[in-house]
mmCIF file of C-alpha atoms and ligand atoms in Angstrom:
data_model
loop_
_atom_site.group_PDB
_atom_site.id
_atom_site.type_symbol
_atom_site.label_atom_id
_atom_site.label_comp_id
_atom_site.label_asym_id
_atom_site.label_seq_id
_atom_site.Cartn_x
_atom_site.Cartn_y
_atom_site.Cartn_z
ATOM 1 C CA MET O 1 18.004 -17.107 -34.271
ATOM 2 C CA SER O 2 15.610 -14.742 -32.456
ATOM 3 C CA ASP O 3 13.388 -16.224 -29.795
ATOM 4 C CA PRO O 4 12.095 -14.414 -26.695
ATOM 5 C CA ALA O 5 12.970 -17.310 -24.318
ATOM 6 C CA LEU O 6 16.485 -17.502 -25.749
ATOM 7 C CA ASP O 7 16.921 -13.717 -25.548
ATOM 8 C CA ALA O 8 15.744 -13.666 -21.916
ATOM 9 C CA ALA O 9 18.074 -16.526 -20.986
ATOM 10 C CA ARG O 10 20.964 -14.843 -22.772
ATOM 11 C CA ALA O 11 20.358 -11.577 -20.887
ATOM 12 C CA ARG O 12 20.191 -13.439 -17.563
ATOM 13 C CA LEU O 13 23.465 -15.257 -18.294
ATOM 14 C CA GLU O 14 25.181 -12.046 -19.480
ATOM 15 C CA ARG O 15 24.259 -10.323 -16.184
ATOM 16 C CA ALA O 16 25.470 -13.193 -14.009
ATOM 17 C CA ARG O 17 28.894 -12.745 -12.481
ATOM 18 C CA ARG O 18 29.166 -16.431 -11.509
ATOM 19 C CA ILE O 19 27.671 -19.309 -13.469
ATOM 20 C CA VAL O 20 27.856 -23.000 -12.633
ATOM 21 C CA VAL O 21 27.142 -25.385 -15.486
ATOM 22 C CA LEU O 22 25.924 -28.917 -14.807
ATOM 23 C CA THR O 23 26.107 -31.175 -17.836
ATOM 24 C CA GLY O 24 24.832 -34.665 -18.582
ATOM 25 C CA ALA O 25 24.907 -37.179 -21.401
ATOM 26 C CA GLY O 26 22.766 -34.987 -23.699
ATOM 27 C CA ILE O 27 25.597 -32.533 -24.354
ATOM 28 C CA SER O 28 27.579 -35.343 -25.985
ATOM 29 C CA ALA O 29 24.646 -36.746 -27.978
ATOM 30 C CA GLU O 30 25.514 -34.636 -31.033
ATOM 31 C CA SER O 31 29.076 -35.987 -30.819
ATOM 32 C CA GLY O 32 27.683 -39.508 -31.269
ATOM 33 C CA VAL O 33 27.874 -40.661 -27.629
ATOM 34 C CA PRO O 34 24.683 -42.518 -26.636
ATOM 35 C CA THR O 35 22.695 -41.104 -23.708
ATOM 36 C CA PHE O 36 21.353 -43.384 -20.955
ATOM 37 C CA ARG O 37 17.614 -42.837 -20.788
ATOM 38 C CA GLY O 38 16.577 -41.168 -24.029
ATOM 39 C CA GLU O 39 15.718 -42.653 -27.407
ATOM 40 C CA GLY O 40 18.526 -45.088 -28.311
ATOM 41 C CA GLY O 41 19.871 -44.640 -24.747
ATOM 42 C CA LEU O 42 22.063 -47.282 -23.129
ATOM 43 C CA TRP O 43 19.470 -48.150 -20.473
ATOM 44 C CA ARG O 44 16.903 -48.852 -23.221
ATOM 45 C CA SER O 45 18.839 -51.951 -24.298
ATOM 46 C CA HIS O 46 20.785 -52.823 -21.127
ATOM 47 C CA ARG O 47 19.680 -53.181 -17.534
ATOM 48 C CA PRO O 48 21.743 -50.850 -15.310
ATOM 49 C CA GLU O 49 21.773 -53.376 -12.476
ATOM 50 C CA GLU O 50 23.491 -55.936 -14.776
ATOM 51 C CA LEU O 51 26.239 -53.546 -15.887
ATOM 52 C CA ALA O 52 26.648 -50.501 -13.659
ATOM 53 C CA THR O 53 26.686 -51.751 -10.075
ATOM 54 C CA PRO O 54 29.505 -53.251 -7.981
ATOM 55 C CA GLN O 55 27.344 -56.362 -7.573
ATOM 56 C CA ALA O 56 27.153 -56.801 -11.363
ATOM 57 C CA PHE O 57 30.934 -56.527 -11.628
ATOM 58 C CA ALA O 58 31.478 -59.066 -8.840
ATOM 59 C CA ARG O 59 29.009 -61.451 -10.512
ATOM 60 C CA ASP O 60 30.187 -61.157 -14.114
ATOM 61 C CA PRO O 61 33.325 -59.019 -14.660
ATOM 62 C CA LEU O 62 33.687 -60.337 -18.221
ATOM 63 C CA LEU O 63 30.253 -59.035 -19.281
ATOM 64 C CA VAL O 64 30.864 -55.677 -17.602
ATOM 65 C CA TRP O 65 34.354 -55.255 -19.122
ATOM 66 C CA ARG O 66 33.083 -56.191 -22.611
ATOM 67 C CA TRP O 67 30.444 -53.480 -22.329
ATOM 68 C CA TYR O 68 32.932 -50.867 -21.093
ATOM 69 C CA GLN O 69 35.498 -51.737 -23.770
ATOM 70 C CA TRP O 70 32.735 -51.372 -26.411
ATOM 71 C CA ARG O 71 31.942 -47.931 -24.991
ATOM 72 C CA ARG O 72 35.630 -46.962 -24.825
ATOM 73 C CA ASP O 73 36.024 -47.834 -28.533
ATOM 74 C CA LEU O 74 32.867 -45.905 -29.428
ATOM 75 C CA VAL O 75 33.760 -42.760 -27.439
ATOM 76 C CA ALA O 76 37.407 -42.796 -28.609
ATOM 77 C CA GLY O 77 36.037 -42.036 -32.082
ATOM 78 C CA CYS O 78 33.956 -39.038 -30.895
ATOM 79 C CA ALA O 79 34.982 -35.386 -30.807
ATOM 80 C CA PRO O 80 33.654 -32.398 -28.834
ATOM 81 C CA ASN O 81 30.803 -30.514 -30.530
ATOM 82 C CA PRO O 82 30.031 -26.755 -30.539
ATOM 83 C CA GLY O 83 28.234 -27.167 -27.188
ATOM 84 C CA HIS O 84 31.402 -28.415 -25.458
ATOM 85 C CA ASP O 85 33.468 -25.750 -27.256
ATOM 86 C CA THR O 86 31.142 -22.930 -26.156
ATOM 87 C CA LEU O 87 31.254 -24.041 -22.518
ATOM 88 C CA ALA O 88 35.047 -24.404 -22.638
ATOM 89 C CA ARG O 89 35.415 -20.804 -23.893
ATOM 90 C CA LEU O 90 32.965 -19.579 -21.254
ATOM 91 C CA ALA O 91 34.893 -21.330 -18.473
ATOM 92 C CA LEU O 92 38.224 -20.039 -19.787
ATOM 93 C CA SER O 93 36.796 -16.510 -19.641
ATOM 94 C CA GLY O 94 36.550 -17.051 -15.871
ATOM 95 C CA ARG O 95 32.774 -16.512 -15.547
ATOM 96 C CA ALA O 96 31.726 -20.154 -15.240
ATOM 97 C CA ASP O 97 32.711 -23.419 -13.616
ATOM 98 C CA LEU O 98 31.845 -26.734 -15.217
ATOM 99 C CA VAL O 99 30.536 -29.754 -13.350
ATOM 100 C CA THR O 100 29.782 -32.877 -15.354
ATOM 101 C CA GLN O 101 28.194 -36.238 -14.794
ATOM 102 C CA ASN O 102 29.785 -37.428 -18.033
ATOM 103 C CA VAL O 103 32.630 -39.915 -18.131
ATOM 104 C CA ASP O 104 33.426 -39.432 -21.840
ATOM 105 C CA GLY O 105 36.276 -36.885 -21.513
ATOM 106 C CA LEU O 106 34.839 -34.563 -24.213
ATOM 107 C CA HIS O 107 34.808 -31.472 -21.953
ATOM 108 C CA GLU O 108 38.491 -32.104 -21.287
ATOM 109 C CA LEU O 109 39.256 -32.336 -25.025
ATOM 110 C CA ALA O 110 37.287 -29.125 -25.668
ATOM 111 C CA ALA O 111 39.167 -27.375 -22.835
ATOM 112 C CA ARG O 112 42.530 -28.213 -24.412
ATOM 113 C CA ARG O 113 41.290 -27.159 -27.852
ATOM 114 C CA ALA O 114 39.923 -23.819 -26.556
ATOM 115 C CA ALA O 115 43.010 -23.057 -24.459
ATOM 116 C CA GLY O 116 45.504 -23.608 -27.302
ATOM 117 C CA ASN O 117 48.883 -23.073 -25.712
ATOM 118 C CA ALA O 118 47.353 -21.530 -22.572
ATOM 119 C CA ASP O 119 46.463 -23.383 -19.355
ATOM 120 C CA PRO O 120 43.222 -25.376 -19.904
ATOM 121 C CA SER O 121 42.571 -25.954 -16.184
ATOM 122 C CA PRO O 122 39.831 -23.292 -15.713
ATOM 123 C CA ALA O 123 37.830 -25.141 -18.373
ATOM 124 C CA LEU O 124 38.375 -28.622 -16.966
ATOM 125 C CA PRO O 125 35.171 -29.891 -15.343
ATOM 126 C CA LEU O 126 34.641 -31.372 -11.922
ATOM 127 C CA THR O 127 33.817 -34.952 -12.861
ATOM 128 C CA LEU O 128 31.188 -36.436 -10.572
ATOM 129 C CA HIS O 129 31.001 -39.957 -12.017
ATOM 130 C CA GLY O 130 34.656 -40.676 -12.878
ATOM 131 C CA SER O 131 36.247 -41.452 -16.216
ATOM 132 C CA LEU O 132 35.357 -44.045 -18.846
ATOM 133 C CA PHE O 133 39.051 -44.440 -19.727
ATOM 134 C CA GLY O 134 40.357 -44.831 -16.177
ATOM 135 C CA ASN O 135 41.115 -48.139 -14.423
ATOM 136 C CA ARG O 136 41.071 -48.668 -10.668
ATOM 137 C CA CYS O 137 42.351 -51.654 -8.688
ATOM 138 C CA THR O 138 39.634 -53.347 -6.648
ATOM 139 C CA ARG O 139 42.275 -54.435 -4.094
ATOM 140 C CA CYS O 140 44.674 -51.500 -3.539
ATOM 141 C CA GLY O 141 42.677 -48.669 -5.176
ATOM 142 C CA ARG O 142 45.561 -47.645 -7.492
ATOM 143 C CA ARG O 143 44.362 -45.640 -10.496
ATOM 144 C CA THR O 144 45.831 -46.034 -13.981
ATOM 145 C CA ASP O 145 45.032 -44.677 -17.430
ATOM 146 C CA GLY O 146 43.446 -47.374 -19.575
ATOM 147 C CA ARG O 147 43.487 -45.341 -22.784
ATOM 148 C CA GLY O 148 46.482 -46.877 -24.525
ATOM 149 C CA THR O 149 45.749 -50.482 -23.531
ATOM 150 C CA PRO O 150 42.541 -52.071 -24.821
ATOM 151 C CA VAL O 151 41.077 -54.538 -22.365
ATOM 152 C CA ASP O 152 41.405 -58.129 -23.562
ATOM 153 C CA ALA O 153 37.972 -59.446 -22.681
ATOM 154 C CA THR O 154 38.402 -62.809 -24.417
ATOM 155 C CA SER O 155 37.931 -64.679 -21.159
ATOM 156 C CA ILE O 156 37.886 -64.114 -17.422
ATOM 157 C CA ASP O 157 41.625 -64.923 -17.308
ATOM 158 C CA THR O 158 42.619 -62.218 -19.784
ATOM 159 C CA LEU O 159 40.909 -59.375 -17.900
ATOM 160 C CA PRO O 160 43.283 -56.672 -16.638
ATOM 161 C CA ARG O 161 45.050 -56.953 -13.288
ATOM 162 C CA CYS O 162 47.017 -54.515 -11.136
ATOM 163 C CA ALA O 163 50.819 -54.550 -11.354
ATOM 164 C CA GLU O 164 52.608 -57.141 -9.211
ATOM 165 C CA PRO O 165 52.856 -57.694 -6.307
ATOM 166 C CA CYS O 166 49.203 -56.523 -5.908
ATOM 167 C CA GLY O 167 47.670 -58.402 -8.845
ATOM 168 C CA GLY O 168 44.134 -57.277 -7.881
ATOM 169 C CA ARG O 169 41.381 -57.137 -10.487
ATOM 170 C CA LEU O 170 41.074 -53.797 -12.284
ATOM 171 C CA ARG O 171 37.661 -52.179 -12.833
ATOM 172 C CA PRO O 172 36.524 -49.123 -14.785
ATOM 173 C CA ASP O 173 37.111 -45.960 -12.708
ATOM 174 C CA VAL O 174 33.497 -44.805 -12.833
ATOM 175 C CA VAL O 175 30.848 -44.376 -10.142
ATOM 176 C CA TRP O 176 28.257 -47.117 -10.260
ATOM 177 C CA PHE O 177 24.800 -47.130 -8.691
ATOM 178 C CA GLY O 178 25.005 -47.600 -4.948
ATOM 179 C CA GLU O 179 28.554 -46.206 -4.758
ATOM 180 C CA VAL O 180 29.429 -42.930 -3.108
ATOM 181 C CA LEU O 181 30.786 -40.043 -5.143
ATOM 182 C CA ASP O 182 34.165 -38.565 -4.171
ATOM 183 C CA PRO O 183 33.157 -36.403 -1.173
ATOM 184 C CA ASP O 184 35.684 -33.672 -1.998
ATOM 185 C CA VAL O 185 34.484 -33.361 -5.606
ATOM 186 C CA LEU O 186 30.855 -33.379 -4.492
ATOM 187 C CA SER O 187 31.372 -30.739 -1.839
ATOM 188 C CA ARG O 188 33.232 -28.501 -4.327
ATOM 189 C CA ALA O 189 30.354 -28.904 -6.794
ATOM 190 C CA PHE O 190 27.776 -27.899 -4.182
ATOM 191 C CA SER O 191 29.908 -24.905 -3.093
ATOM 192 C CA LEU O 192 30.067 -23.708 -6.699
ATOM 193 C CA ALA O 193 26.301 -24.157 -7.007
ATOM 194 C CA VAL O 194 25.627 -22.142 -3.856
ATOM 195 C CA ALA O 195 27.940 -19.328 -4.997
ATOM 196 C CA ALA O 196 26.456 -19.136 -8.513
ATOM 197 C CA GLU O 197 23.859 -16.599 -9.604
ATOM 198 C CA VAL O 198 22.769 -18.940 -12.385
ATOM 199 C CA CYS O 199 23.004 -22.702 -12.724
ATOM 200 C CA LEU O 200 22.921 -23.701 -16.389
ATOM 201 C CA VAL O 201 21.696 -27.290 -16.646
ATOM 202 C CA VAL O 202 22.521 -28.940 -19.969
ATOM 203 C CA GLY O 203 21.499 -32.336 -21.329
ATOM 204 C CA THR O 204 20.635 -34.192 -18.157
ATOM 205 C CA SER O 205 17.408 -35.973 -17.254
ATOM 206 C CA THR O 206 18.098 -35.019 -13.587
ATOM 207 C CA MET O 207 17.061 -38.526 -12.533
ATOM 208 C CA VAL O 208 20.251 -39.511 -10.751
ATOM 209 C CA GLN O 209 21.138 -38.363 -7.253
ATOM 210 C CA PRO O 210 23.053 -36.650 -5.775
ATOM 211 C CA ALA O 211 23.996 -34.816 -9.022
ATOM 212 C CA ALA O 212 20.364 -33.848 -9.640
ATOM 213 C CA SER O 213 20.333 -31.856 -6.390
ATOM 214 C CA ILE O 214 23.162 -29.531 -7.449
ATOM 215 C CA PRO O 215 20.867 -27.074 -9.343
ATOM 216 C CA LEU O 216 18.534 -27.056 -6.330
ATOM 217 C CA ALA O 217 21.417 -25.759 -4.206
ATOM 218 C CA THR O 218 21.674 -22.718 -6.500
ATOM 219 C CA LEU O 219 17.906 -22.182 -6.277
ATOM 220 C CA ARG O 220 17.855 -22.452 -2.474
ATOM 221 C CA ALA O 221 20.713 -19.936 -2.251
ATOM 222 C CA GLY O 222 18.632 -17.403 -4.228
ATOM 223 C CA GLY O 223 20.019 -18.045 -7.728
ATOM 224 C CA SER O 224 18.139 -19.135 -10.828
ATOM 225 C CA LEU O 225 18.175 -22.004 -13.312
ATOM 226 C CA VAL O 226 18.460 -22.021 -17.076
ATOM 227 C CA GLU O 227 17.901 -25.383 -18.722
ATOM 228 C CA VAL O 228 18.942 -26.592 -22.195
ATOM 229 C CA ASN O 229 17.318 -29.877 -23.194
ATOM 230 C CA PRO O 230 15.111 -30.984 -26.107
ATOM 231 C CA GLU O 231 12.709 -32.498 -23.538
ATOM 232 C CA PRO O 232 11.164 -31.175 -20.338
ATOM 233 C CA THR O 233 12.699 -32.591 -17.140
ATOM 234 C CA PRO O 234 11.634 -32.699 -13.464
ATOM 235 C CA LEU O 235 13.628 -29.462 -13.074
ATOM 236 C CA SER O 236 11.771 -27.560 -15.813
ATOM 237 C CA PRO O 237 9.028 -26.163 -13.521
ATOM 238 C CA TYR O 238 11.724 -24.486 -11.394
ATOM 239 C CA ALA O 239 13.721 -23.027 -14.293
ATOM 240 C CA ALA O 240 13.630 -19.302 -15.090
ATOM 241 C CA ALA O 241 14.117 -20.379 -18.707
ATOM 242 C CA SER O 242 13.775 -23.807 -20.319
ATOM 243 C CA LEU O 243 15.255 -23.865 -23.797
ATOM 244 C CA HIS O 244 14.052 -26.869 -25.719
ATOM 245 C CA GLY O 245 16.553 -27.909 -28.350
ATOM 246 C CA PRO O 246 19.939 -29.522 -28.892
ATOM 247 C CA ALA O 247 22.833 -28.160 -26.835
ATOM 248 C CA GLY O 248 25.207 -28.054 -29.806
ATOM 249 C CA GLU O 249 22.894 -25.551 -31.514
ATOM 250 C CA LEU O 250 21.520 -23.596 -28.545
ATOM 251 C CA LEU O 251 24.682 -23.016 -26.487
ATOM 252 C CA PRO O 252 26.548 -21.092 -29.235
ATOM 253 C CA HIS O 253 23.449 -18.886 -29.618
ATOM 254 C CA LEU O 254 23.127 -18.406 -25.858
ATOM 255 C CA PHE O 255 26.677 -17.115 -25.580
ATOM 256 C CA GLY O 256 26.682 -15.084 -28.762
ATOM 257 C CA LYS O 257 29.169 -17.116 -30.779
ATOM 258 C CA ALA O 258 26.861 -18.221 -33.594
HETATM 259 C C1 LIG M 301 19.930 -33.616 -24.967
HETATM 260 C C2 LIG M 301 20.306 -33.833 -26.301
HETATM 261 C C3 LIG M 301 20.977 -32.776 -26.966
HETATM 262 C C4 LIG M 301 19.325 -35.605 -25.589
HETATM 263 N N1 LIG M 301 21.225 -31.640 -26.289
HETATM 264 N N2 LIG M 301 20.189 -32.477 -24.327
HETATM 265 C C5 LIG M 301 18.176 -40.317 -3.506
HETATM 266 C C6 LIG M 301 16.918 -40.503 -4.034
HETATM 267 C C7 LIG M 301 16.675 -41.537 -4.929
HETATM 268 C C8 LIG M 301 17.682 -42.405 -5.316
HETATM 269 C C9 LIG M 301 18.935 -42.214 -4.801
HETATM 270 C C10 LIG M 301 19.168 -41.187 -3.905
HETATM 271 N N3 LIG M 301 20.502 -41.207 -3.577
HETATM 272 C C11 LIG M 301 21.090 -42.234 -4.212
HETATM 273 C C12 LIG M 301 20.157 -42.864 -4.955
HETATM 274 C C13 LIG M 301 20.460 -44.043 -5.790
HETATM 275 C C14 LIG M 301 21.054 -43.685 -7.125
HETATM 276 C C15 LIG M 301 20.006 -42.918 -7.940
HETATM 277 O O1 LIG M 301 20.044 -41.716 -8.082
HETATM 278 N N4 LIG M 301 19.087 -43.647 -8.530
HETATM 279 C C16 LIG M 301 18.007 -43.032 -9.349
HETATM 280 C C17 LIG M 301 18.129 -43.547 -10.783
HETATM 281 C C18 LIG M 301 16.704 -43.326 -8.713
HETATM 282 N N5 LIG M 301 22.293 -42.913 -6.993
HETATM 283 C C19 LIG M 301 23.430 -43.511 -6.703
HETATM 284 O O2 LIG M 301 23.513 -44.695 -6.499
HETATM 285 C C20 LIG M 301 24.664 -42.620 -6.622
HETATM 286 N N6 LIG M 301 25.370 -42.845 -5.413
HETATM 287 C C21 LIG M 301 24.974 -42.318 -4.234
HETATM 288 O O3 LIG M 301 24.063 -41.532 -4.164
HETATM 289 O O4 LIG M 301 25.725 -42.743 -3.139
HETATM 290 C C22 LIG M 301 25.160 -42.558 -1.846
HETATM 291 C C23 LIG M 301 24.162 -43.670 -1.623
HETATM 292 C C24 LIG M 301 24.514 -44.968 -1.906
HETATM 293 C C25 LIG M 301 23.587 -45.992 -1.717
HETATM 294 C C26 LIG M 301 22.302 -45.688 -1.275
HETATM 295 C C27 LIG M 301 21.965 -44.357 -0.998
HETATM 296 C C28 LIG M 301 22.909 -43.351 -1.174
HETATM 297 C C29 LIG M 301 25.621 -42.974 -7.749
HETATM 298 C C30 LIG M 301 25.082 -42.666 -9.090
HETATM 299 C C31 LIG M 301 26.054 -43.121 -10.179
HETATM 300 C C32 LIG M 301 25.489 -42.955 -11.570
HETATM 301 N N7 LIG M 301 26.292 -43.663 -12.500
HETATM 302 C C33 LIG M 301 25.987 -43.566 -13.920
HETATM 303 C C34 LIG M 301 26.945 -44.495 -14.669
HETATM 304 C C35 LIG M 301 28.357 -43.902 -14.698
HETATM 305 C C36 LIG M 301 29.328 -44.809 -15.318
HETATM 306 C C37 LIG M 301 29.048 -45.110 -16.773
HETATM 307 O O5 LIG M 301 28.831 -44.213 -17.602
HETATM 308 O O6 LIG M 301 29.107 -46.261 -17.094
HETATM 309 O O7 LIG M 301 26.149 -42.212 -14.353
HETATM 310 S S1 LIG M 301 24.299 -43.921 -14.315
HETATM 311 C C38 LIG M 301 24.155 -42.724 -15.594
HETATM 312 O O8 LIG M 301 23.200 -41.715 -15.189
HETATM 313 C C39 LIG M 301 25.515 -42.018 -15.640
HETATM 314 C C40 LIG M 301 25.105 -40.591 -15.830
HETATM 315 O O9 LIG M 301 26.157 -39.721 -15.449
HETATM 316 C C41 LIG M 301 23.875 -40.479 -14.970
HETATM 317 C C42 LIG M 301 22.980 -39.321 -15.330
HETATM 318 O O10 LIG M 301 22.452 -39.463 -16.603
HETATM 319 P P1 LIG M 301 22.238 -38.189 -17.537
HETATM 320 O O11 LIG M 301 23.527 -37.559 -17.829
HETATM 321 O O12 LIG M 301 21.197 -37.337 -16.945
HETATM 322 O O13 LIG M 301 21.741 -38.889 -18.883
HETATM 323 P P2 LIG M 301 20.246 -39.305 -19.343
HETATM 324 O O14 LIG M 301 20.397 -40.251 -20.463
HETATM 325 O O15 LIG M 301 19.440 -39.713 -18.192
HETATM 326 O O16 LIG M 301 19.624 -37.946 -19.876
HETATM 327 C C43 LIG M 301 20.092 -37.338 -21.073
HETATM 328 C C44 LIG M 301 19.327 -36.063 -21.277
HETATM 329 O O17 LIG M 301 19.857 -35.413 -22.411
HETATM 330 C C45 LIG M 301 17.827 -36.287 -21.552
HETATM 331 O O18 LIG M 301 17.073 -35.421 -20.707
HETATM 332 C C46 LIG M 301 17.658 -35.879 -23.016
HETATM 333 O O19 LIG M 301 16.399 -35.266 -23.282
HETATM 334 C C47 LIG M 301 18.793 -34.899 -23.188
HETATM 335 N N8 LIG M 301 19.317 -34.747 -24.553
HETATM 336 N N9 LIG M 301 19.906 -35.074 -26.666
HETATM 337 C C48 LIG M 301 20.815 -31.503 -25.001
HETATM 338 N N10 LIG M 301 21.372 -32.885 -28.252
HETATM 339 ZN ZN1 LIG M 302 46.277 -53.070 -6.835
#
């Protein structure tokens, strides 16, 4: 694949000593995970305020849990694609840090696959919006892994509860609209963005704050943006290079592995 925009972006990324990568739902689209706002996106058929707010959960936990268990089942059958794999190798090389808005765990799977028997931690992303497979107690805050235990959403009485003596209602360990992101994770993400020469923005509509401001921190600190997305986004006018295409195809070309 020879394309002047791709070649220029590749040269810029090769020169950069520090890269921060911000990913969104689009990087997992080719793995079969639905995005939120695009064609076939989750918010095209569901209203976010009925499913992804603390108020929605308080009003109708059964509806919210049914939706999350449906998504858990769907994502459990998905695997990382060449986009995730390329970013995992890049991060393992030590030149990039990954920050993701995704809750699907596919960067983590790619990190373990790329690391083999080595330590995958340099390729594990900072996760801004939590984990689809995590549970958190609404009473004591205890976190547990929900992966091995499907939620029984037959009725309100079968929904999962915290271990005794707490017995509080469990919720998905994700960040809903109106909730604050973990301040430590957010501040680490902004520090990485400020220190980076290039912020590579992959598969996000950049509609959701505060994640959408992370690339702007790189820009304000004198760095540049490279964007990979089939569609233009509000960030495109500020990008040194906007590469319009699917991440699973473009990222391997960008980093010379295709
Ligand atoms: C491809 C592709 C391929 C397709 N390859 N690309 C300041 C200003 C305005 C509003 C706010 C503000 N501060 C806070 C707000 C409110 C709110 C917000 O931002 N609202 C906007 C929508 C207006 N933010 C919050 O509430 C946040 N909390 C917060 O800020 O706390 C402080 C505060 C509280 C109260 C008041 C004020 C301040 C929390 C946000 C939590 C977001 N949660 C979700 C759900 C997570 C759990 C779950 O999954 O169930 O996170 S919403 C959803 O959007 C999810 C995503 O992580 C997030 C971002 O979506 P993303 O990844 O960009 O996906 P899409 O679908 O939008 O885009 C996909 C892209 O991929 C598209 O561009 C495609 O073209 C592209 N694509 N195929 C590459 N093959
Ligand atoms: Zn509890």
